[in-house]
XYZ file of N, CA and C in Angstrom:
537
model
N 37.291 26.457 160.152
C 38.523 25.882 160.669
C 39.748 26.097 159.705
N 40.830 26.599 160.284
C 41.871 26.899 159.465
C 42.515 25.753 158.870
N 43.470 25.851 157.956
C 44.005 24.710 157.227
C 45.009 23.973 158.166
N 45.594 24.766 158.941
C 46.641 24.138 160.056
C 45.798 23.389 161.069
N 44.678 23.890 161.482
C 43.819 23.272 162.499
C 43.318 21.891 161.774
N 42.874 22.143 160.538
C 42.363 20.925 159.869
C 43.399 19.847 159.751
N 44.660 20.256 159.501
C 45.814 19.265 159.425
C 45.967 18.604 160.776
N 45.901 19.387 161.756
C 46.169 18.815 163.129
C 45.087 17.876 163.494
N 43.855 18.102 163.165
C 42.606 17.357 163.455
C 42.824 16.073 162.705
N 43.139 16.184 161.357
C 43.382 15.016 160.436
C 44.563 14.135 161.074
N 45.615 14.846 161.501
C 46.718 14.010 162.018
C 46.417 13.382 163.176
N 45.659 13.947 164.147
C 45.343 13.413 165.342
C 44.361 12.202 165.220
N 43.550 12.442 164.149
C 42.488 11.465 164.030
C 42.876 10.181 163.157
N 44.079 10.070 162.810
C 44.478 8.924 162.007
C 44.572 7.651 162.603
N 44.961 7.603 163.917
C 45.041 6.381 164.639
C 45.121 6.758 166.161
N 44.865 5.521 166.880
C 44.958 5.799 168.351
C 46.386 6.261 168.892
N 47.375 5.686 168.126
C 48.684 6.148 168.526
C 48.959 7.715 168.279
N 48.420 8.231 167.100
C 48.660 9.731 166.871
C 47.732 10.452 167.819
N 46.558 10.079 168.137
C 45.692 10.744 169.091
C 46.381 10.810 170.459
N 46.795 9.725 170.845
C 47.633 9.548 172.229
C 48.885 10.545 172.205
N 49.616 10.550 171.108
C 50.729 11.249 170.978
C 50.484 12.749 171.133
N 49.360 13.105 170.386
C 48.974 14.580 170.402
C 48.522 14.832 171.838
N 47.748 14.046 172.358
C 47.205 14.344 173.713
C 48.208 14.499 174.779
N 49.316 13.668 174.796
C 50.285 13.632 175.619
C 51.172 14.846 175.476
N 51.466 15.223 174.166
C 52.270 16.398 173.869
C 51.514 17.631 174.381
N 50.260 17.555 174.161
C 49.353 18.961 174.384
C 49.515 19.075 175.962
N 49.217 17.975 176.751
C 49.195 18.095 178.194
C 50.654 18.491 178.693
N 51.684 17.917 178.103
C 53.088 18.287 178.479
C 53.315 19.670 178.308
N 53.001 20.203 177.038
C 53.404 21.575 176.597
C 52.582 22.529 177.617
N 51.448 22.223 177.877
C 50.715 22.993 178.814
C 51.177 23.103 180.210
N 51.585 22.026 180.742
C 52.287 21.956 182.093
C 53.605 22.797 182.020
N 54.304 22.658 180.870
C 55.585 23.422 180.648
C 55.173 24.957 180.614
N 54.182 25.350 179.914
C 53.687 26.678 179.698
C 53.362 27.294 181.104
N 52.561 26.558 181.790
C 52.052 26.970 183.151
C 53.217 27.325 184.072
N 54.260 26.346 184.001
C 55.466 26.556 184.854
C 56.142 27.849 184.453
N 56.183 28.148 183.092
C 56.780 29.301 182.679
C 55.955 30.517 183.057
N 54.746 30.544 183.009
C 53.867 31.594 183.501
C 54.124 31.857 184.961
N 54.104 30.743 185.646
C 54.380 30.874 187.143
C 55.713 31.704 187.434
N 56.597 31.245 186.672
C 58.072 31.809 186.975
C 57.938 33.294 186.455
N 57.200 33.638 185.402
C 57.227 35.038 185.046
C 56.478 35.983 185.999
N 55.332 35.454 186.574
C 54.692 36.098 187.528
C 55.426 36.199 188.802
N 56.159 35.123 189.156
C 56.785 35.251 190.316
C 57.969 36.341 190.292
N 58.578 36.531 189.116
C 59.612 37.485 188.896
C 58.978 38.962 189.070
N 57.700 38.996 188.854
C 56.861 40.367 188.920
C 56.359 40.393 190.395
N 56.584 39.484 191.231
C 56.039 39.476 192.569
C 54.540 39.426 192.535
N 53.850 38.807 191.641
C 52.537 38.583 191.550
C 52.382 37.045 192.095
N 52.624 36.963 193.446
C 52.849 35.537 193.995
C 51.491 34.766 194.022
N 50.334 35.316 194.115
C 49.184 34.756 194.195
C 48.863 33.938 192.860
N 49.036 34.722 191.732
C 48.726 34.188 190.514
C 49.886 33.210 190.080
N 51.131 33.337 190.515
C 52.228 32.582 190.112
C 51.889 31.176 190.923
N 51.457 31.200 192.053
C 50.953 29.971 192.760
C 49.881 29.294 192.161
N 48.887 30.056 191.566
C 47.865 29.493 190.822
C 48.305 28.815 189.452
N 49.218 29.359 188.829
C 49.757 28.744 187.641
C 50.646 27.546 188.024
N 51.304 27.559 189.048
C 52.185 26.461 189.558
C 51.084 25.174 189.826
N 50.168 25.445 190.475
C 48.971 24.590 190.712
C 48.467 23.920 189.494
N 48.127 24.786 188.513
C 47.701 24.322 187.176
C 48.721 23.503 186.538
N 49.982 23.837 186.515
C 51.105 22.969 186.003
C 51.042 21.647 186.723
N 51.024 21.574 188.030
C 50.950 20.352 188.567
C 49.852 19.479 188.142
N 48.588 20.015 188.051
C 47.424 19.237 187.403
C 47.704 18.833 186.112
N 48.261 19.576 185.248
C 48.593 19.175 183.782
C 49.615 17.966 183.818
N 50.571 17.974 184.721
C 51.624 16.870 184.833
C 50.757 15.504 185.142
N 49.854 15.670 185.999
C 48.934 14.487 186.317
C 48.229 14.030 185.083
N 47.727 14.996 184.279
C 46.954 14.615 182.977
C 47.933 13.918 182.005
N 49.313 14.293 181.962
C 50.269 13.640 181.183
C 50.384 12.082 181.672
N 50.377 11.831 182.935
C 50.386 10.645 183.498
C 49.224 9.703 183.069
N 47.998 10.393 183.251
C 46.722 9.805 182.958
C 46.740 9.365 181.579
N 47.108 10.263 180.676
C 47.139 9.897 179.258
C 47.997 8.687 178.961
N 49.201 8.787 179.575
C 50.221 7.598 179.431
C 49.601 6.227 180.014
N 48.902 6.330 181.093
C 48.388 5.172 181.701
C 47.189 4.731 180.924
N 46.383 5.594 180.347
C 45.337 5.247 179.418
C 45.755 4.445 178.244
N 46.744 4.910 177.706
C 47.379 4.418 176.469
C 47.798 2.996 176.655
N 48.401 2.732 177.799
C 48.732 1.424 178.129
C 47.600 0.467 178.459
N 46.609 1.024 179.046
C 45.339 0.252 179.499
C 44.637 -0.082 178.144
N 44.678 0.730 177.100
C 43.995 0.336 175.921
C 44.941 -0.456 174.986
N 45.903 -0.929 175.529
C 46.802 -1.889 174.625
C 47.705 -1.158 173.555
N 47.872 0.143 173.692
C 48.715 0.828 172.781
C 50.065 1.121 173.509
N 51.037 0.282 173.171
C 52.330 0.476 173.891
C 52.840 1.854 173.893
N 53.088 2.474 175.042
C 53.452 3.853 175.084
C 54.797 4.097 174.390
N 55.699 3.174 174.366
C 56.992 3.484 173.677
C 56.888 3.509 172.148
N 55.715 3.088 171.765
C 55.596 3.257 170.189
C 54.843 4.516 169.754
N 54.413 5.165 170.824
C 53.469 6.439 170.611
C 54.377 7.530 170.530
N 54.692 7.967 169.210
C 55.735 9.023 169.003
C 55.095 10.054 168.120
N 55.347 11.194 168.484
C 54.894 12.318 167.700
C 55.992 12.561 166.497
N 55.296 12.888 165.421
C 56.112 13.364 164.282
C 56.431 14.858 164.362
N 57.637 15.370 164.087
C 58.061 16.684 164.289
C 56.856 17.693 163.630
N 56.174 17.373 162.530
C 55.226 18.063 161.951
C 53.959 18.085 162.791
N 53.766 17.258 163.761
C 52.529 17.121 164.432
C 52.656 18.025 165.855
N 53.792 18.523 166.041
C 54.030 19.178 167.435
C 53.400 20.672 167.270
N 52.174 20.707 167.460
C 51.423 22.092 167.472
C 51.661 22.551 168.970
N 52.078 21.862 169.864
C 52.402 22.245 171.260
C 51.003 22.566 171.913
N 49.954 22.166 171.300
C 48.698 22.079 172.090
C 47.705 23.167 171.858
N 46.431 22.756 171.555
C 45.489 23.711 171.511
C 45.102 24.320 172.758
N 45.375 23.506 173.896
C 45.225 24.021 175.197
C 46.209 25.135 175.760
N 47.232 25.254 175.013
C 48.301 25.875 175.451
C 48.036 27.442 175.487
N 48.232 28.186 176.723
C 47.777 29.546 176.758
C 48.962 30.379 176.184
N 48.640 31.457 175.588
C 49.531 32.452 175.019
C 50.103 33.321 175.931
N 51.376 33.396 176.221
C 51.844 34.360 177.263
C 51.627 35.839 176.812
N 51.308 36.024 175.591
C 50.928 37.334 175.238
C 49.623 37.969 175.853
N 48.907 36.950 176.273
C 47.637 37.265 176.747
C 47.756 37.572 178.447
N 49.060 37.613 178.865
C 49.176 37.705 180.268
C 49.831 38.996 180.535
N 49.371 39.605 181.626
C 49.932 40.965 182.051
C 50.457 40.721 183.482
N 51.630 41.386 183.753
C 52.279 41.069 185.058
C 51.301 41.366 186.387
N 50.305 42.018 186.089
C 49.308 42.380 187.221
C 48.060 41.504 186.975
N 48.139 40.519 186.240
C 46.974 39.619 185.992
C 46.392 39.155 187.395
N 45.034 39.108 187.392
C 44.375 38.744 188.581
C 44.070 37.201 188.656
N 43.903 36.691 189.784
C 43.460 35.265 189.726
C 42.237 34.818 188.835
N 41.319 35.781 188.761
C 40.193 35.521 187.966
C 40.568 35.352 186.440
N 41.392 36.298 186.055
C 41.897 36.354 184.673
C 42.711 35.112 184.437
N 43.558 34.645 185.312
C 44.381 33.569 185.053
C 43.548 32.286 184.939
N 42.528 32.224 185.719
C 41.627 31.148 185.474
C 40.902 31.072 184.321
N 40.460 32.375 183.898
C 39.777 32.556 182.545
C 40.766 32.137 181.518
N 41.997 32.410 181.527
C 42.975 31.950 180.481
C 43.084 30.465 180.403
N 43.065 29.890 181.539
C 43.132 28.411 181.631
C 41.784 27.791 181.081
N 40.661 28.440 181.444
C 39.409 28.008 180.898
C 39.373 27.936 179.506
N 39.830 29.159 178.931
C 39.804 29.238 177.473
C 40.723 28.166 176.592
N 41.842 27.668 177.473
C 42.627 26.651 176.826
C 41.899 25.419 176.916
N 41.323 25.090 178.059
C 40.512 23.853 177.994
C 39.347 23.881 177.075
N 38.781 24.789 176.863
C 37.738 25.011 175.822
C 38.210 24.853 174.503
N 39.372 25.334 174.070
C 39.988 25.035 172.737
C 40.264 23.450 172.634
N 40.814 23.035 173.689
C 41.187 21.497 173.713
C 39.893 20.728 173.424
N 38.830 21.054 174.219
C 37.557 20.285 174.074
C 37.032 20.438 172.589
N 37.046 21.569 172.145
C 36.645 21.809 170.602
C 37.448 21.015 169.679
N 38.806 21.013 169.981
C 39.748 20.209 169.126
C 39.324 18.750 169.053
N 39.159 18.221 170.300
C 38.762 16.722 170.293
C 37.369 16.446 169.695
N 36.447 17.362 169.952
C 35.209 17.297 169.231
C 35.282 17.308 167.787
N 36.248 18.197 167.168
C 36.472 18.051 165.732
C 37.038 16.731 165.270
N 37.950 16.250 166.156
C 38.619 14.906 165.637
C 37.481 13.842 165.831
N 36.727 13.814 166.771
C 35.642 12.813 166.901
C 34.610 12.924 165.704
N 34.337 14.114 165.344
C 33.329 14.461 164.267
C 33.857 13.966 162.893
N 35.194 14.170 162.738
C 35.744 13.804 161.399
C 36.463 12.561 161.112
N 36.859 11.885 162.193
C 37.599 10.658 161.971
C 36.766 9.469 161.584
N 37.406 8.760 160.534
C 36.398 7.553 160.058
C 36.706 6.410 161.114
N 37.681 6.447 162.030
C 37.978 5.393 162.928
C 37.177 5.388 164.190
N 36.472 4.366 164.471
C 35.450 4.234 165.608
C 36.284 4.428 166.804
N 37.405 3.654 167.031
C 38.247 3.803 168.254
C 38.712 5.143 168.622
N 39.198 5.812 167.512
C 39.637 7.120 167.567
C 38.471 8.085 167.964
N 37.412 8.008 167.372
C 36.243 8.740 167.636
C 35.770 8.626 169.047
N 35.833 7.299 169.664
C 35.418 7.163 171.012
C 36.397 7.824 171.977
N 37.698 7.720 171.642
C 38.722 8.113 172.550
C 38.699 9.746 172.460
N 38.473 10.300 171.260
C 38.414 11.762 171.203
C 37.207 12.267 171.960
N 36.002 11.555 171.824
C 34.880 11.997 172.608
C 35.266 11.915 174.238
N 35.947 11.001 174.466
C 36.235 10.769 175.952
C 37.242 11.894 176.416
N 38.216 12.232 175.444
C 39.147 13.379 175.761
C 38.275 14.762 175.808
N 37.371 14.823 174.885
C 36.675 16.113 174.758
C 35.874 16.270 176.182
N 35.267 15.182 176.674
C 34.401 15.279 177.876
C 35.272 15.430 179.026
N 36.558 15.011 178.946
C 37.549 15.305 180.056
C 37.847 16.865 180.191
N 38.063 17.319 178.984
C 38.348 18.771 178.901
C 37.221 19.554 179.386
N 35.927 19.258 178.963
C 34.778 19.866 179.535
C 34.650 19.797 181.031
N 34.935 18.615 181.660
C 35.110 18.461 183.067
C 35.912 19.363 183.698
N 37.223 19.584 183.079
C 38.174 20.595 183.628
C 37.573 22.002 183.489
N 36.856 22.337 182.335
C 36.200 23.564 182.427
C 35.238 23.743 183.472
N 34.576 22.784 183.876
C 33.588 22.863 184.972
C 34.331 23.075 186.328
N 35.462 22.468 186.537
C 36.221 22.690 187.657
C 36.851 24.152 187.793
N 37.208 24.599 186.666
C 37.757 25.918 186.543
C 36.612 26.872 186.775
N 35.268 26.622 186.413
C 34.197 27.491 186.742
C 34.190 27.658 188.291
N 34.290 26.589 189.012
C 34.201 26.626 190.441
C 35.310 27.367 190.914
N 36.532 27.261 190.451
C 37.645 27.966 190.940
C 37.502 29.453 190.681
N 36.982 29.797 189.484
C 36.798 31.246 189.025
C 35.706 31.942 190.034
N 34.790 31.215 190.411
C 33.649 31.709 191.318
C 34.264 32.175 192.698
N 35.451 31.770 193.047
C 36.141 32.153 194.268
C 36.729 33.390 194.156
N 36.817 34.076 193.057
C 37.536 35.447 192.931
C 36.582 36.383 192.210
N 36.653 37.509 192.596
C 35.864 38.712 191.965
C 36.542 38.905 190.571
N 35.669 39.354 189.788
C 36.122 39.723 188.425
C 36.969 41.008 188.578
N 38.070 41.323 187.772
C 38.868 42.394 187.911
C 38.137 43.691 187.826
N 38.611 44.668 188.520
C 37.939 46.046 188.387
C 38.545 46.552 187.050
N 37.826 47.740 186.531
C 38.190 48.290 185.313
C 39.557 48.781 185.341
N 40.136 49.156 186.322
C 41.582 49.720 186.432
C 42.484 48.711 186.930
N 42.324 47.367 186.844
C 43.077 46.393 187.296
C 44.451 46.435 186.856
N 44.864 46.941 185.783
C 46.206 47.110 185.263
C 46.857 48.457 185.482
N 46.284 49.292 186.371
C 46.903 50.574 186.702
C 48.137 50.183 187.753
N 49.182 50.778 187.530
C 50.272 50.575 188.307
C 51.071 51.806 188.495
N 50.912 52.375 189.699
C 51.716 53.610 190.020
C 53.249 53.492 189.975
N 53.642 52.310 189.936
C 55.190 52.047 189.900
C 55.359 50.936 188.976
N 55.135 51.132 187.511
C 55.221 50.032 186.601
C 56.567 49.409 186.580
N 56.670 48.249 186.012
C 57.920 47.554 185.812
C 58.781 48.402 184.897
N 60.048 48.220 185.169
C 61.053 48.924 184.162
C 61.128 48.116 182.962
N 61.093 48.893 181.824
C 61.186 48.303 180.537
C 62.655 48.630 179.861
N 63.448 47.757 179.337
C 64.579 48.126 178.710
C 64.321 49.137 177.596
N 65.234 50.026 177.439
C 65.134 51.038 176.490
C 65.719 50.679 175.063
């Protein structure tokens, strides 16, 4: 575990408030990133994958709402759940745009989302394993299982598409790059 990752696990594991703040920030950042990826791919006329990322963004916005609702249900007033600037990792779940190619296939897009959910599940498992707070542990385990459920759903999505061919990124008319 890197020292930055250890810091984040420690920060998120300090209290229910900090774990809720982290979870909400991560889901929000992921929704924003999926929207950004959808826009990027739409600009390259990869409409099928752009639509897939738009759908993923919509799902992540639902997760933001669910985290907020759970926060209130557990008696942690949402208006006091604030991230500190140093805690804004913007999400273990957050996909890296550098992993994306303008010819990305649906299978690869789902694989990218799957890896993000997997990182988030591992993060929450780390929090659950290392926090001394029983309530935080229970919530982190719940969040980890939720991320694992998302992985299972993405497995179903991925099964609908063929893996990419070896030459998936060959483009006889590649996008123009600025000189």
